[in-house]
Amino acid sequence: MRTIDKVYIDGQFVTPHGEELFDLFNPATEERIGQVRLGDEADAKAAVAAAKRALPAWSRTTKAERIAMLRRLHDAVAARSDALAAAMIEEYGAPQAFVGFSAAHAANLFLDMAETLEAFEFTQTVGGAEVTLQPVGVVAAISPWNSNIGSICSKLATALAAGCTFVIKPSEMSAIQTQVLAEALHEAGLPAGVFNIVNGRGDVVGAELTSHPDVAKVTFTGSTAVGRSIMRSAAETMKRVTLELGGKGPNIILPDADLESAISHIVMVGFLNSGQACIAGTRVLAPRSRLPEVLDRLKAAVAALKVGESTDPTVTVGPMVSQKQWDRVQGYIRLGIGEGAEILVGGEGRPAGLDRGWFVQPTVFTGVNNDMRIAREEIFGPVLCVIPYEDEDEAVTIANDSPYGLQAYVESADRAHAHRVAERLDCGRVTINGAPHAPLAPFGGFKQSGIGREYGRYGLEAHLEVRAILG
Ligand code: NAD
C-alpha cells in the first residue's frame, strides 16, 4: 500500500489543506494499492498565488535560459523512465508497448519544445508595426488518467517555453505516476513557484483553477463533457483555453489498400492503450467490394490479440482503468447488439480464463451504420465498428459525419491517392499508412474534439499574447 500525502507548491512537497483520501487500484487485480490525500480549494489558491509570485522573474528569462531549463527537465524525466513505466502498468494497466512509448515521449516533449523555442522569434515586424509576443500569464493545466504524464509534460514544457508559470491538477486516478514525475521535475531545480502540482477532484481543485481570476489560461485534456463546463467557467474572466477532447476516429481502407498492412495498422490504432485512447481509430470504413476479405482478416487479427496483465510483455490489450469504465464498455457492447449490429469477434463479459480484473474482450461490430450510437459516441474501450461504403465520396461523407474531428487514418497503396482523401477530412490530424508520430506537428481537434492545438510552434503561440506597436 502506498500513501501519497503531499502536493507540490512553491518548490516544496507540502501536506495539503484538503483531507479527503482517495483510493487507488490495480485494475488487473482489482486490489486497492494505495491512497492519495486530495487537495482542496485552499491548496489550489495557494498554488495559483505561488505561480503568480514567480511569474515576473520567469517571464523575463531569456530564450537560452528557458532552453537550458527544458533540457534539464528532459534529463530528469528520462532518468525516471523505468519508474514511470512501472507506475503506468500498476496504476492503469497500460500494455508495455504503449508504456514504453509514453515514458520516452514524456521526456522528449521537453526537447521538442526546446527545438521549437530555438527557432521561434518573440519579436516580429508585420506591416511596418513591431509585433511582440509575451507570456499570457499563469496557466492552469488539467490532465486525464489515460495520458497523465504525457499531458503534464507537454503542457508544462509549452508554458515554460512561453515564459508562463504553471499549476497542474493531474487526474486523481494517476497519483502514483504523478508522484514519480513530480520528484523528477523537482530535481531539475526550477525556481520555486514556476510549476505547482495539486492532486484533487475535478469539481473541487479543477473548478477553483478554471474560475480563479489570477489564472490567464486553461489547458485541458479530457472528455468533451468536462471541456464544455471548463469553457463556460473560463468565459467569466475571459481566460484563454486550449481544449484537447474526445474522438471517434475513422480509419478509411481505400479500395487499393494492401490489406495485410492495413489490417495490422487498424488493429494497432484501434486497440491502442487497450482502446482507451482519444486518437483510437474506432470506425473502420471498408469498401463494400472488399468487405468479406476485410472481415475475415480483421476477425483473425483481433482473435489473436493477447488480453491480460500488462506485466506480461506479450500482452497487447490490458484491463480497463476502473470498474466504472468496465461497466461503460459492457454497456456499449449491449447497446450495439440492441441497435442491431452483429458481433464479428468478442462480445460481452470477460475474456475466457480471466476471472478477475477489469478485462474486456476485444470486440468488432459489423452491420453498423453511422447513425448508431456505437458509431457516434466515444466508447473508450477495445470496441471497433466496421461500416461499409460504396465509393470514395461516401467514405469521406461518413468519416466527416461525426460530432468529433480529432484524428483520422487512411490506408492506400497509392500515397498520392491517400493524400487527396486526407485533404477532405474534417479533423486535426490524418495518419496515412501507419506513419509515425510527428512531435513538432500540431495536434488537436476540429468540432467537439476541442479548441486550439498543442505541440511545436502552434502550441507555443497559444500561450502568448500579441502586442503591435505602431509608430
Ligand atoms: P475527464 O474529462 O473525466 O477528466 C479529465 C480531468 O478533468 C480529470 O483530471 C478530472 O479530475 C478533471 N475534471 C473533472 N471535472 C472537472 C471540472 N468540473 N472542472 C475541472 N476539471 C474537471 O476525462 P478522463 O476520463 O480522465 O479521460 C478520458 C477522456 O479524455 C476521453 O474523452 C478522451 O478522449 C479524452 N482525451 C483526449 C485527449 C486529446 O488529446 N484530445 C487525450 C487523452 C484523453
PDB file of C-alpha atoms and ligand atoms in Angstrom, residues 142-147 151 169-173 200-208 210 220-227 229-230 243-247 276-279 324-325 328 378 380 404 406 443-445 449 454, ligand 1:
ATOM      1  CA  ILE A 142      -5.762  19.615 -16.118  1.00  0.00           C
ATOM      2  CA  SER A 143      -4.907  16.074 -17.270  1.00  0.00           C
ATOM      3  CA  PRO A 144      -6.824  12.800 -17.868  1.00  0.00           C
ATOM      4  CA  TRP A 145      -5.907   9.369 -16.434  1.00  0.00           C
ATOM      5  CA  ASN A 146      -5.228   7.832 -19.833  1.00  0.00           C
ATOM      6  CA  SER A 147      -2.499  10.300 -20.738  1.00  0.00           C
ATOM      7  CA  SER A 151      -0.278  15.710 -20.831  1.00  0.00           C
ATOM      8  CA  LYS A 169      -4.268  19.370 -11.427  1.00  0.00           C
ATOM      9  CA  PRO A 170      -3.441  15.838 -12.565  1.00  0.00           C
ATOM     10  CA  SER A 171      -6.010  13.096 -12.839  1.00  0.00           C
ATOM     11  CA  GLU A 172      -6.851  11.996  -9.296  1.00  0.00           C
ATOM     12  CA  MET A 173      -6.624   8.387 -10.586  1.00  0.00           C
ATOM     13  CA  GLY A 200      -7.568  16.850  -6.278  1.00  0.00           C
ATOM     14  CA  ARG A 201     -11.039  16.316  -7.632  1.00  0.00           C
ATOM     15  CA  GLY A 202     -12.118  17.990 -10.831  1.00  0.00           C
ATOM     16  CA  ASP A 203     -15.136  19.627  -9.248  1.00  0.00           C
ATOM     17  CA  VAL A 204     -13.016  20.978  -6.368  1.00  0.00           C
ATOM     18  CA  VAL A 205      -9.424  21.805  -7.393  1.00  0.00           C
ATOM     19  CA  GLY A 206     -10.245  21.808 -11.124  1.00  0.00           C
ATOM     20  CA  ALA A 207     -13.218  24.115 -10.646  1.00  0.00           C
ATOM     21  CA  GLU A 208     -11.179  26.515  -8.496  1.00  0.00           C
ATOM     22  CA  THR A 210     -10.756  27.266 -14.029  1.00  0.00           C
ATOM     23  CA  PHE A 220      -7.207  20.873 -20.575  1.00  0.00           C
ATOM     24  CA  THR A 221      -7.091  17.313 -21.860  1.00  0.00           C
ATOM     25  CA  GLY A 222     -10.088  15.130 -21.094  1.00  0.00           C
ATOM     26  CA  SER A 223     -13.675  14.461 -22.069  1.00  0.00           C
ATOM     27  CA  THR A 224     -15.807  16.734 -24.215  1.00  0.00           C
ATOM     28  CA  ALA A 225     -18.415  16.999 -21.443  1.00  0.00           C
ATOM     29  CA  VAL A 226     -15.901  18.378 -18.917  1.00  0.00           C
ATOM     30  CA  GLY A 227     -14.272  20.540 -21.623  1.00  0.00           C
ATOM     31  CA  SER A 229     -18.061  23.041 -18.492  1.00  0.00           C
ATOM     32  CA  ILE A 230     -14.490  24.388 -18.319  1.00  0.00           C
ATOM     33  CA  LEU A 243      -9.123  22.004 -25.052  1.00  0.00           C
ATOM     34  CA  GLU A 244      -7.990  18.529 -26.162  1.00  0.00           C
ATOM     35  CA  LEU A 245     -11.127  16.407 -26.018  1.00  0.00           C
ATOM     36  CA  GLY A 246     -12.645  13.152 -27.207  1.00  0.00           C
ATOM     37  CA  GLY A 247     -12.589  11.426 -30.577  1.00  0.00           C
ATOM     38  CA  GLN A 276      -8.575   3.858 -24.061  1.00  0.00           C
ATOM     39  CA  ALA A 277      -7.119   6.492 -26.395  1.00  0.00           C
ATOM     40  CA  CYS A 278      -8.639   9.707 -27.745  1.00  0.00           C
ATOM     41  CA  ILE A 279      -6.853   9.091 -31.065  1.00  0.00           C
ATOM     42  CA  LYS A 324     -16.854   2.254 -13.939  1.00  0.00           C
ATOM     43  CA  GLN A 325     -15.009   2.119 -17.258  1.00  0.00           C
ATOM     44  CA  ARG A 328     -19.381   1.613 -19.529  1.00  0.00           C
ATOM     45  CA  GLU A 378     -16.761   7.599 -27.772  1.00  0.00           C
ATOM     46  CA  PHE A 380     -13.195   4.398 -24.789  1.00  0.00           C
ATOM     47  CA  TYR A 404     -15.780  14.684 -33.319  1.00  0.00           C
ATOM     48  CA  LEU A 406      -9.547  14.585 -33.763  1.00  0.00           C
ATOM     49  CA  PHE A 443      -2.154  18.183 -32.552  1.00  0.00           C
ATOM     50  CA  GLY A 444      -5.774  18.941 -31.688  1.00  0.00           C
ATOM     51  CA  GLY A 445      -9.324  18.629 -32.839  1.00  0.00           C
ATOM     52  CA  SER A 449     -12.792  17.290 -30.261  1.00  0.00           C
ATOM     53  CA  GLU A 454      -0.707  21.556 -28.843  1.00  0.00           C
TER      54      GLU A 454
HETATM   55  P1  NAD B   1     -12.491  13.561 -17.690  1.00  0.00           P
HETATM   56  O1  NAD B   1     -12.965  14.685 -18.546  1.00  0.00           O
HETATM   57  O2  NAD B   1     -13.485  12.830 -16.878  1.00  0.00           O
HETATM   58  O3  NAD B   1     -11.392  14.103 -16.665  1.00  0.00           O
HETATM   59  C1  NAD B   1     -10.256  14.801 -17.111  1.00  0.00           C
HETATM   60  C2  NAD B   1      -9.746  15.683 -15.994  1.00  0.00           C
HETATM   61  O4  NAD B   1     -10.713  16.703 -15.745  1.00  0.00           O
HETATM   62  C3  NAD B   1      -9.508  14.960 -14.675  1.00  0.00           C
HETATM   63  O5  NAD B   1      -8.305  15.452 -14.103  1.00  0.00           O
HETATM   64  C4  NAD B   1     -10.722  15.378 -13.848  1.00  0.00           C
HETATM   65  O6  NAD B   1     -10.472  15.378 -12.457  1.00  0.00           O
HETATM   66  C5  NAD B   1     -10.934  16.798 -14.346  1.00  0.00           C
HETATM   67  N1  NAD B   1     -12.276  17.354 -14.129  1.00  0.00           N
HETATM   68  C6  NAD B   1     -13.451  16.692 -13.989  1.00  0.00           C
HETATM   69  N2  NAD B   1     -14.464  17.571 -13.768  1.00  0.00           N
HETATM   70  C7  NAD B   1     -13.918  18.812 -13.785  1.00  0.00           C
HETATM   71  C8  NAD B   1     -14.455  20.140 -13.616  1.00  0.00           C
HETATM   72  N3  NAD B   1     -15.753  20.350 -13.413  1.00  0.00           N
HETATM   73  N4  NAD B   1     -13.601  21.183 -13.705  1.00  0.00           N
HETATM   74  C9  NAD B   1     -12.285  20.985 -13.939  1.00  0.00           C
HETATM   75  N5  NAD B   1     -11.713  19.765 -14.084  1.00  0.00           N
HETATM   76  C10 NAD B   1     -12.529  18.685 -14.018  1.00  0.00           C
HETATM   77  O7  NAD B   1     -11.681  12.580 -18.666  1.00  0.00           O
HETATM   78  P2  NAD B   1     -10.931  11.213 -18.311  1.00  0.00           P
HETATM   79  O8  NAD B   1     -11.955  10.144 -18.120  1.00  0.00           O
HETATM   80  O9  NAD B   1      -9.911  11.439 -17.260  1.00  0.00           O
HETATM   81  O10 NAD B   1     -10.142  10.961 -19.698  1.00  0.00           O
HETATM   82  C11 NAD B   1     -10.697  10.368 -20.805  1.00  0.00           C
HETATM   83  C12 NAD B   1     -11.179  11.432 -21.806  1.00  0.00           C
HETATM   84  O11 NAD B   1     -10.091  12.262 -22.184  1.00  0.00           O
HETATM   85  C13 NAD B   1     -11.680  10.821 -23.105  1.00  0.00           C
HETATM   86  O12 NAD B   1     -12.834  11.504 -23.528  1.00  0.00           O
HETATM   87  C14 NAD B   1     -10.529  11.069 -24.075  1.00  0.00           C
HETATM   88  O13 NAD B   1     -10.896  11.098 -25.426  1.00  0.00           O
HETATM   89  C15 NAD B   1     -10.026  12.383 -23.606  1.00  0.00           C
HETATM   90  N6  NAD B   1      -8.621  12.570 -24.029  1.00  0.00           N
HETATM   91  C16 NAD B   1      -8.345  13.469 -25.010  1.00  0.00           C
HETATM   92  C17 NAD B   1      -7.032  13.627 -25.454  1.00  0.00           C
HETATM   93  C18 NAD B   1      -6.692  14.618 -26.529  1.00  0.00           C
HETATM   94  O14 NAD B   1      -5.517  14.959 -26.644  1.00  0.00           O
HETATM   95  N7  NAD B   1      -7.629  15.091 -27.324  1.00  0.00           N
HETATM   96  C19 NAD B   1      -6.017  12.869 -24.875  1.00  0.00           C
HETATM   97  C20 NAD B   1      -6.331  11.958 -23.874  1.00  0.00           C
HETATM   98  C21 NAD B   1      -7.650  11.830 -23.448  1.00  0.00           C
END
